[in-house]
Coordinates of C-alpha atoms in Angstrom, one line a residue:
X1 CA 111.0 161.7 -112.2
X2 CA 111.2 160.6 -115.6
X3 CA 112.2 157.0 -116.2
X4 CA 115.9 156.9 -117.1
X5 CA 117.2 154.6 -120.0
X6 CA 120.5 152.8 -120.0
X7 CA 122.1 152.2 -123.9
X8 CA 125.2 151.0 -124.5
X9 CA 127.2 150.1 -127.7
X10 CA 130.3 148.5 -128.2
X11 CA 133.0 147.0 -130.5
X12 CA 131.4 148.4 -133.5
X13 CA 133.3 148.6 -136.5
X14 CA 132.2 150.4 -140.0
X15 CA 134.8 149.3 -142.8
X16 CA 134.0 150.7 -146.1
X17 CA 136.4 149.8 -148.9
X18 CA 134.9 150.9 -152.0
X19 CA 132.9 154.0 -153.2
X20 CA 131.1 155.7 -150.3
X21 CA 128.4 158.2 -150.7
X22 CA 127.4 160.1 -147.5
X23 CA 125.2 162.8 -146.9
X24 CA 123.4 164.4 -143.7
X25 CA 119.6 164.1 -142.9
X26 CA 118.8 166.0 -139.9
X27 CA 115.2 163.9 -138.2
X28 CA 112.8 165.3 -136.2
X29 CA 112.0 164.2 -132.7
X30 CA 109.6 161.5 -133.6
X31 CA 111.9 160.1 -135.8
X32 CA 109.4 160.1 -138.6
X33 CA 110.4 161.8 -141.8
X34 CA 109.9 161.1 -145.9
X35 CA 112.9 161.8 -148.0
X36 CA 112.0 163.8 -150.8
X37 CA 112.5 161.8 -154.0
X38 CA 115.9 162.8 -154.6
X39 CA 117.7 163.2 -158.2
X40 CA 119.1 159.7 -157.9
X41 CA 118.1 157.2 -160.5
X42 CA 118.7 154.5 -162.9
X43 CA 119.9 157.0 -165.8
X44 CA 122.6 158.4 -163.3
X45 CA 124.1 154.6 -162.0
X46 CA 123.5 152.5 -164.8
X47 CA 126.5 150.2 -164.0
X48 CA 125.3 150.2 -160.3
X49 CA 121.8 149.4 -160.9
X50 CA 122.9 146.4 -163.3
X51 CA 123.7 145.0 -160.2
X52 CA 120.7 145.7 -158.2
X53 CA 118.6 143.7 -161.2
X54 CA 120.9 140.5 -161.3
X55 CA 124.2 141.4 -162.6
X56 CA 126.5 140.4 -159.1
X57 CA 129.5 141.3 -160.4
X58 CA 129.7 144.7 -158.3
X59 CA 130.9 142.4 -155.4
X60 CA 133.3 139.5 -155.5
X61 CA 131.7 136.7 -153.6
X62 CA 134.0 136.0 -150.6
X63 CA 133.3 132.1 -149.2
X64 CA 132.9 131.5 -145.7
X65 CA 132.4 128.9 -143.2
X66 CA 128.8 128.8 -144.1
X67 CA 129.6 127.7 -147.6
X68 CA 130.2 124.4 -147.0
X69 CA 127.5 123.6 -144.6
X70 CA 124.8 125.0 -147.4
X71 CA 126.7 122.6 -150.0
X72 CA 126.1 119.7 -147.3
X73 CA 122.4 120.8 -147.0
X74 CA 121.6 121.2 -150.4
X75 CA 123.2 117.3 -151.3
X76 CA 120.7 116.6 -148.7
X77 CA 117.7 117.9 -150.8
X78 CA 118.7 115.9 -153.6
X79 CA 118.9 112.7 -151.7
X80 CA 115.5 113.4 -149.4
X81 CA 112.4 111.0 -150.3
X82 CA 110.0 113.8 -148.9
X83 CA 109.7 116.7 -151.1
X84 CA 106.1 118.2 -150.4
X85 CA 105.0 120.0 -153.2
X86 CA 102.3 123.4 -152.6
X87 CA 100.7 122.4 -155.9
X88 CA 99.7 118.8 -154.5
X89 CA 98.0 120.5 -152.1
X90 CA 95.8 122.7 -154.5
X91 CA 98.0 125.8 -155.2
X92 CA 97.6 126.5 -158.8
X93 CA 100.2 129.1 -159.4
X94 CA 97.9 131.2 -161.6
X95 CA 98.0 134.2 -159.2
X96 CA 94.3 132.7 -157.4
X97 CA 95.0 132.7 -153.7
X98 CA 97.2 129.3 -152.4
X99 CA 97.2 130.5 -148.7
X100 CA 95.4 127.2 -148.0
X101 CA 97.5 125.5 -150.0
X102 CA 100.5 126.5 -148.5
X103 CA 99.5 126.0 -145.0
X104 CA 98.4 122.6 -145.6
X105 CA 101.7 121.9 -147.3
X106 CA 103.8 123.4 -144.4
X107 CA 101.9 121.2 -141.9
X108 CA 102.6 117.7 -143.9
X109 CA 106.7 119.2 -144.1
X110 CA 106.7 120.4 -140.7
X111 CA 105.6 117.2 -138.8
X112 CA 107.7 114.7 -141.3
X113 CA 109.8 112.7 -139.2
X114 CA 112.6 112.9 -141.9
X115 CA 114.2 116.2 -143.8
X116 CA 111.5 117.8 -145.9
X117 CA 111.7 120.3 -148.7
X118 CA 108.8 122.4 -149.0
X119 CA 108.9 123.1 -152.7
X120 CA 107.1 126.2 -154.8
X121 CA 107.7 125.2 -158.4
X122 CA 109.3 127.5 -161.1
X123 CA 107.3 129.7 -163.8
X124 CA 104.1 129.8 -161.4
X125 CA 102.8 133.0 -159.6
X126 CA 101.2 132.1 -156.2
X127 CA 99.3 135.2 -154.4
X128 CA 99.4 134.7 -150.3
X129 CA 97.2 136.4 -147.9
X130 CA 98.9 136.6 -144.3
X131 CA 100.5 133.3 -143.8
X132 CA 102.4 132.0 -140.3
X133 CA 104.7 128.8 -140.8
X134 CA 104.8 127.7 -137.2
X135 CA 107.3 125.5 -135.6
X136 CA 109.0 123.4 -133.8
X137 CA 109.0 121.1 -136.5
X138 CA 109.9 117.1 -136.2
X139 CA 112.9 117.6 -138.4
X140 CA 114.6 119.9 -140.6
X141 CA 112.3 121.8 -143.3
X142 CA 113.8 123.5 -146.3
X143 CA 111.5 126.1 -148.2
X144 CA 112.5 126.1 -151.8
X145 CA 111.0 129.0 -153.7
X146 CA 111.8 129.0 -157.4
X147 CA 108.5 130.5 -158.7
X148 CA 107.1 133.6 -157.6
X149 CA 105.1 134.5 -154.3
X150 CA 103.0 137.5 -154.4
X151 CA 101.1 139.1 -151.7
X152 CA 97.8 140.0 -151.8
X153 CA 96.6 143.9 -152.8
X154 CA 93.6 143.9 -150.8
X155 CA 94.4 145.3 -147.5
X156 CA 91.4 143.7 -145.5
X157 CA 92.6 140.6 -145.6
X158 CA 94.8 141.7 -143.0
X159 CA 91.3 142.6 -141.0
X160 CA 91.5 140.6 -137.5
X161 CA 94.6 139.4 -138.2
X162 CA 98.1 141.1 -137.1
X163 CA 99.2 143.8 -139.3
X164 CA 102.6 143.9 -138.7
X165 CA 103.2 140.8 -140.8
X166 CA 102.8 139.1 -144.2
X167 CA 104.6 135.8 -144.0
X168 CA 105.7 134.7 -140.6
X169 CA 108.3 131.9 -139.5
X170 CA 108.3 131.1 -136.3
X171 CA 109.9 129.1 -133.4
X172 CA 111.6 126.7 -136.3
X173 CA 115.1 125.3 -136.1
X174 CA 117.3 124.0 -138.9
X175 CA 115.2 126.2 -141.3
X176 CA 116.4 127.1 -145.0
X177 CA 114.7 129.1 -147.1
X178 CA 116.1 129.8 -150.7
X179 CA 115.8 128.8 -154.2
X180 CA 116.4 131.6 -156.3
X181 CA 112.7 132.7 -156.5
X182 CA 110.9 135.8 -156.1
X183 CA 108.7 137.4 -153.0
X184 CA 106.7 140.6 -154.3
X185 CA 105.2 142.5 -151.3
X186 CA 102.9 144.4 -153.7
X187 CA 103.5 147.4 -151.7
X188 CA 102.3 150.1 -153.7
X189 CA 98.6 150.3 -152.1
X190 CA 100.2 150.5 -148.5
X191 CA 102.2 153.2 -149.4
X192 CA 99.6 155.3 -151.1
X193 CA 98.0 155.2 -147.8
X194 CA 101.1 156.1 -145.6
X195 CA 100.8 159.2 -143.3
X196 CA 104.1 159.9 -144.7
X197 CA 102.7 160.2 -148.3
X198 CA 99.1 161.6 -147.5
X199 CA 99.8 163.6 -144.7
X200 CA 95.7 163.8 -143.8
X201 CA 95.6 159.8 -143.1
X202 CA 96.1 158.6 -139.5
X203 CA 99.5 156.9 -139.1
X204 CA 99.1 152.9 -138.9
X205 CA 101.5 149.6 -139.0
X206 CA 102.0 147.8 -142.6
X207 CA 103.4 144.3 -143.0
X208 CA 106.9 143.3 -143.1
X209 CA 107.5 140.8 -145.7
X210 CA 109.3 138.3 -144.0
X211 CA 109.6 137.9 -140.2
X212 CA 111.6 135.0 -139.0
X213 CA 111.0 135.1 -135.3
X214 CA 112.4 133.1 -132.5
X215 CA 114.4 131.2 -134.9
X216 CA 117.7 129.0 -134.4
X217 CA 120.2 127.9 -137.0
X218 CA 118.8 129.7 -140.0
X219 CA 119.8 130.1 -143.5
X220 CA 118.3 132.4 -146.1
X221 CA 119.7 133.2 -149.2
X222 CA 119.3 133.5 -153.4
X223 CA 116.3 135.2 -153.0
X224 CA 114.6 138.0 -154.9
X225 CA 112.5 140.6 -152.5
X226 CA 111.0 143.4 -154.1
X227 CA 108.1 146.1 -152.9
X228 CA 107.6 145.1 -149.2
X229 CA 104.4 146.5 -147.8
X230 CA 107.2 147.7 -144.9
X231 CA 110.2 146.1 -143.7
X232 CA 111.4 143.9 -146.3
X233 CA 113.2 141.0 -144.1
X234 CA 113.1 141.3 -140.2
X235 CA 114.8 138.8 -137.9
X236 CA 113.8 139.2 -134.4
X237 CA 114.9 137.3 -131.4
X238 CA 117.0 134.9 -133.7
X239 CA 120.2 133.1 -133.2
X240 CA 122.8 131.7 -135.5
X241 CA 121.3 133.0 -138.8
X242 CA 123.1 133.2 -142.2
X243 CA 121.7 135.6 -144.8
X244 CA 123.3 135.7 -148.3
X245 CA 122.5 136.6 -152.1
X246 CA 119.6 138.8 -151.6
X247 CA 118.4 141.5 -153.9
X248 CA 116.0 143.5 -152.3
X249 CA 114.8 146.6 -154.2
X250 CA 111.6 149.3 -153.9
X251 CA 111.0 152.7 -154.9
X252 CA 113.5 155.2 -153.5
X253 CA 110.3 157.0 -152.2
X254 CA 108.6 154.3 -150.5
X255 CA 108.0 154.9 -146.7
X256 CA 109.6 152.2 -143.8
X257 CA 110.7 149.7 -146.5
X258 CA 114.2 148.8 -145.1
X259 CA 116.0 145.9 -146.5
X260 CA 117.2 143.8 -143.5
X261 CA 116.5 144.7 -140.1
X262 CA 117.8 142.8 -137.4
X263 CA 116.3 143.2 -133.3
X264 CA 117.3 141.1 -130.3
X265 CA 119.2 138.6 -132.5
X266 CA 122.5 137.0 -132.0
X267 CA 125.2 135.4 -134.4
X268 CA 124.0 136.9 -137.7
X269 CA 125.9 137.0 -140.5
X270 CA 124.6 139.1 -143.7
X271 CA 126.8 138.4 -146.9
X272 CA 126.6 139.6 -150.5
X273 CA 123.6 141.3 -150.5
X274 CA 122.3 144.0 -153.0
X275 CA 119.6 146.4 -151.4
X276 CA 118.4 149.5 -152.7
X277 CA 115.0 150.9 -151.1
X278 CA 113.0 153.7 -149.4
X279 CA 114.8 153.5 -145.6
X280 CA 117.8 151.9 -144.3
X281 CA 119.6 149.1 -146.2
X282 CA 120.3 147.5 -143.1
X283 CA 119.1 148.6 -139.5
X284 CA 120.5 147.0 -136.6
X285 CA 118.3 147.2 -133.2
X286 CA 118.9 146.7 -129.5
X287 CA 119.4 143.4 -128.3
X288 CA 121.5 142.3 -131.1
X289 CA 124.9 140.7 -130.3
X290 CA 127.8 139.4 -133.1
X291 CA 126.6 141.1 -136.3
X292 CA 128.5 140.8 -139.3
X293 CA 127.4 141.9 -142.7
X294 CA 130.2 141.9 -145.3
X295 CA 129.9 142.6 -148.8
X296 CA 127.0 144.8 -149.2
X297 CA 125.8 146.8 -152.0
X298 CA 123.4 149.7 -150.7
X299 CA 121.2 152.4 -152.6
X300 CA 119.4 154.1 -153.0
X301 CA 118.0 154.5 -149.3
X302 CA 119.2 155.7 -146.0
X303 CA 122.3 154.1 -145.7
X304 CA 123.3 151.4 -142.9
X305 CA 122.5 152.1 -139.5
X306 CA 122.2 151.1 -135.7
X307 CA 119.1 152.3 -134.3
X308 CA 116.9 153.9 -133.5
X309 CA 117.7 153.3 -129.9
X310 CA 116.2 154.2 -126.5
X311 CA 112.8 155.2 -127.4
X312 CA 110.1 155.6 -124.9
X313 CA 112.9 155.4 -122.1
X314 CA 113.6 151.8 -123.0
X315 CA 116.9 150.0 -121.8
X316 CA 119.1 149.2 -125.3
X317 CA 122.2 147.4 -125.4
X318 CA 123.6 146.3 -128.5
X319 CA 127.6 145.2 -128.8
X320 CA 129.6 143.4 -131.7
X321 CA 128.8 145.0 -134.9
X322 CA 131.0 144.7 -137.9
X323 CA 129.6 146.3 -141.5
X324 CA 133.0 145.7 -143.8
X325 CA 133.2 146.1 -147.3
X326 CA 130.2 147.9 -148.4
X327 CA 129.8 150.1 -151.4
X328 CA 126.9 152.7 -151.0
X329 CA 125.4 155.1 -154.2
X330 CA 122.6 157.5 -154.0
X331 CA 122.0 157.2 -150.5
X332 CA 120.9 159.9 -148.2
X333 CA 123.3 158.6 -145.2
X334 CA 126.4 156.6 -144.8
X335 CA 127.1 154.7 -141.7
X336 CA 124.7 156.2 -138.4
X337 CA 124.2 155.1 -134.9
X338 CA 120.8 156.6 -134.1
X339 CA 119.8 156.9 -130.5
X340 CA 116.9 159.2 -128.6
X341 CA 118.3 162.2 -126.7
X342 CA 118.2 161.5 -122.7
X343 CA 120.6 161.4 -119.8
X344 CA 121.9 158.1 -120.2
X345 CA 123.1 157.5 -123.4
X346 CA 126.7 155.6 -124.1
X347 CA 128.3 154.8 -127.2
X348 CA 131.7 153.8 -127.2
X349 CA 134.7 151.7 -129.0
X350 CA 133.4 152.7 -132.3
X351 CA 135.9 152.2 -135.4
X352 CA 135.4 154.0 -138.7
X353 CA 137.8 152.7 -141.1
X354 CA 138.2 152.8 -144.7
X355 CA 135.7 155.3 -145.8
X356 CA 136.4 156.9 -149.4
X357 CA 134.1 158.8 -151.6
X358 CA 131.7 161.9 -151.9
X359 CA 129.6 163.6 -149.7
X360 CA 126.3 165.7 -150.7
X361 CA 126.6 167.7 -147.7
X362 CA 129.7 169.9 -146.6
X363 CA 129.2 168.4 -143.1
X364 CA 130.8 164.6 -144.1
X365 CA 131.0 163.6 -140.3
X366 CA 128.9 164.4 -137.6
X367 CA 129.2 163.4 -134.1
X368 CA 126.4 164.7 -131.7
X369 CA 126.8 162.8 -128.2
X370 CA 125.2 162.8 -124.9
X371 CA 126.5 166.1 -122.5
X372 CA 126.4 163.2 -119.5
X373 CA 128.6 160.4 -121.0
X374 CA 130.1 161.4 -124.2
X375 CA 131.1 159.3 -126.9
X376 CA 134.7 157.9 -126.2
X377 CA 136.9 155.3 -127.8
X378 CA 135.9 156.5 -131.1
X379 CA 138.4 155.8 -133.9
X380 CA 138.8 157.2 -137.2
X381 CA 141.2 155.6 -139.7
X382 CA 141.7 156.2 -143.2
X383 CA 139.1 158.4 -144.2
X384 CA 138.7 160.4 -147.4
X385 CA 135.4 162.1 -148.4
X386 CA 135.3 164.9 -150.4
X387 CA 132.6 167.1 -151.6
X388 CA 130.2 166.2 -154.5
X389 CA 132.1 168.8 -156.9
X390 CA 135.6 168.1 -155.2
X391 CA 134.8 170.7 -152.7
X392 CA 136.1 170.6 -149.0
X393 CA 134.2 168.9 -146.7
X394 CA 133.8 169.7 -142.7
X395 CA 132.8 167.7 -139.4
X396 CA 130.9 168.5 -136.7
X397 CA 131.3 167.4 -132.9
X398 CA 129.2 167.9 -129.6
X399 CA 130.8 165.7 -126.3
X400 CA 133.2 162.9 -128.0
X401 CA 136.5 161.7 -127.3
X402 CA 138.1 160.5 -130.7
X403 CA 141.5 158.9 -132.0
X404 CA 142.9 159.5 -135.5
X405 CA 144.9 157.0 -137.5
X406 CA 145.9 157.8 -140.8
X407 CA 144.8 160.1 -143.0
X408 CA 141.4 161.6 -142.5
X409 CA 139.7 164.2 -144.4
X410 CA 137.7 166.3 -143.3
X411 CA 139.9 167.0 -140.3
X412 CA 138.3 165.9 -137.0
X413 CA 136.7 168.3 -134.8
X414 CA 138.3 170.0 -132.0
X415 CA 138.2 167.9 -128.8

């Protein structure tokens, strides 16, 4: 008998209070697809792309409990006596390789008996090959990126190393990464050699630009991240994470360039981020709990997704996910929950609220659930999705039990 998997999702809320553009894109059985370059572009959405490139007026900043914690930490930066500058360890900031200097500077900062600030100066460009910043550290460490960090464009630099990572932070508590600087993944050479771009090439992994693995009490904020080789920022097996004020961009045609990826991570808050890439703006996968994403601008890209979950007969469980106040423009999809087809998939307790905008396809709402365990406790509330030209839209449902609250357009499918 083939192995069975169990997949459970509960207490998922999608609330979109701004303009919402949605279209449906079917995926093949391998979930490996590449979207055609669409007609969306900078000329079509000049005000939106202004927001993507630095004008954050599109979404008002909403303070939360993390703000005071960050202010207190900044105050500690200013009073700290242990500032470790990468240039003191040989980094030149002229576009030449600074990997060894960064490694040595990290060793100094991580071994400090008092809180340390690892400083990457402004108005400089530092080239890095694959690098790992490992913990545990003796004290709190803050990485202040003021200048630009750029990935090597030589794929051979990953030979003999983990090809899934460019910059990896592993096993660190009380880590702060920010500073207002730039991180450039130099992904073009990787995209050109992707099997999704060139079908004659074998499929192989490409690096994630920033990976945070097994970190606790982590803050990542105020960075501009662009053109990752694959995923831009990934949070894996981490806890108590605060992510805010990130601008993440890559061409719409770039393959697998998710903006923010969350897997097996608990208690993560993502706020006030602007994301436009060639894949999901935010993707949330198995093992994650208490995920809260608010004030998100998304597009171009594939929208905001939970999954894909349950591949290769695996067990997957995810709960307490809230996406509240998001603006999506020029995306191929809206909000999705993606699972692999099996006989043991359960999706329940999902609220879709305040979806307003246009759909690029006639089918604006689609549920295609398990025949064995139908989707249940699905609430549709205050939804208004018209066609791109103001035409009527429809819904399509298989094996779903839903409840309607308020006005819902298009009308839900028959139960």
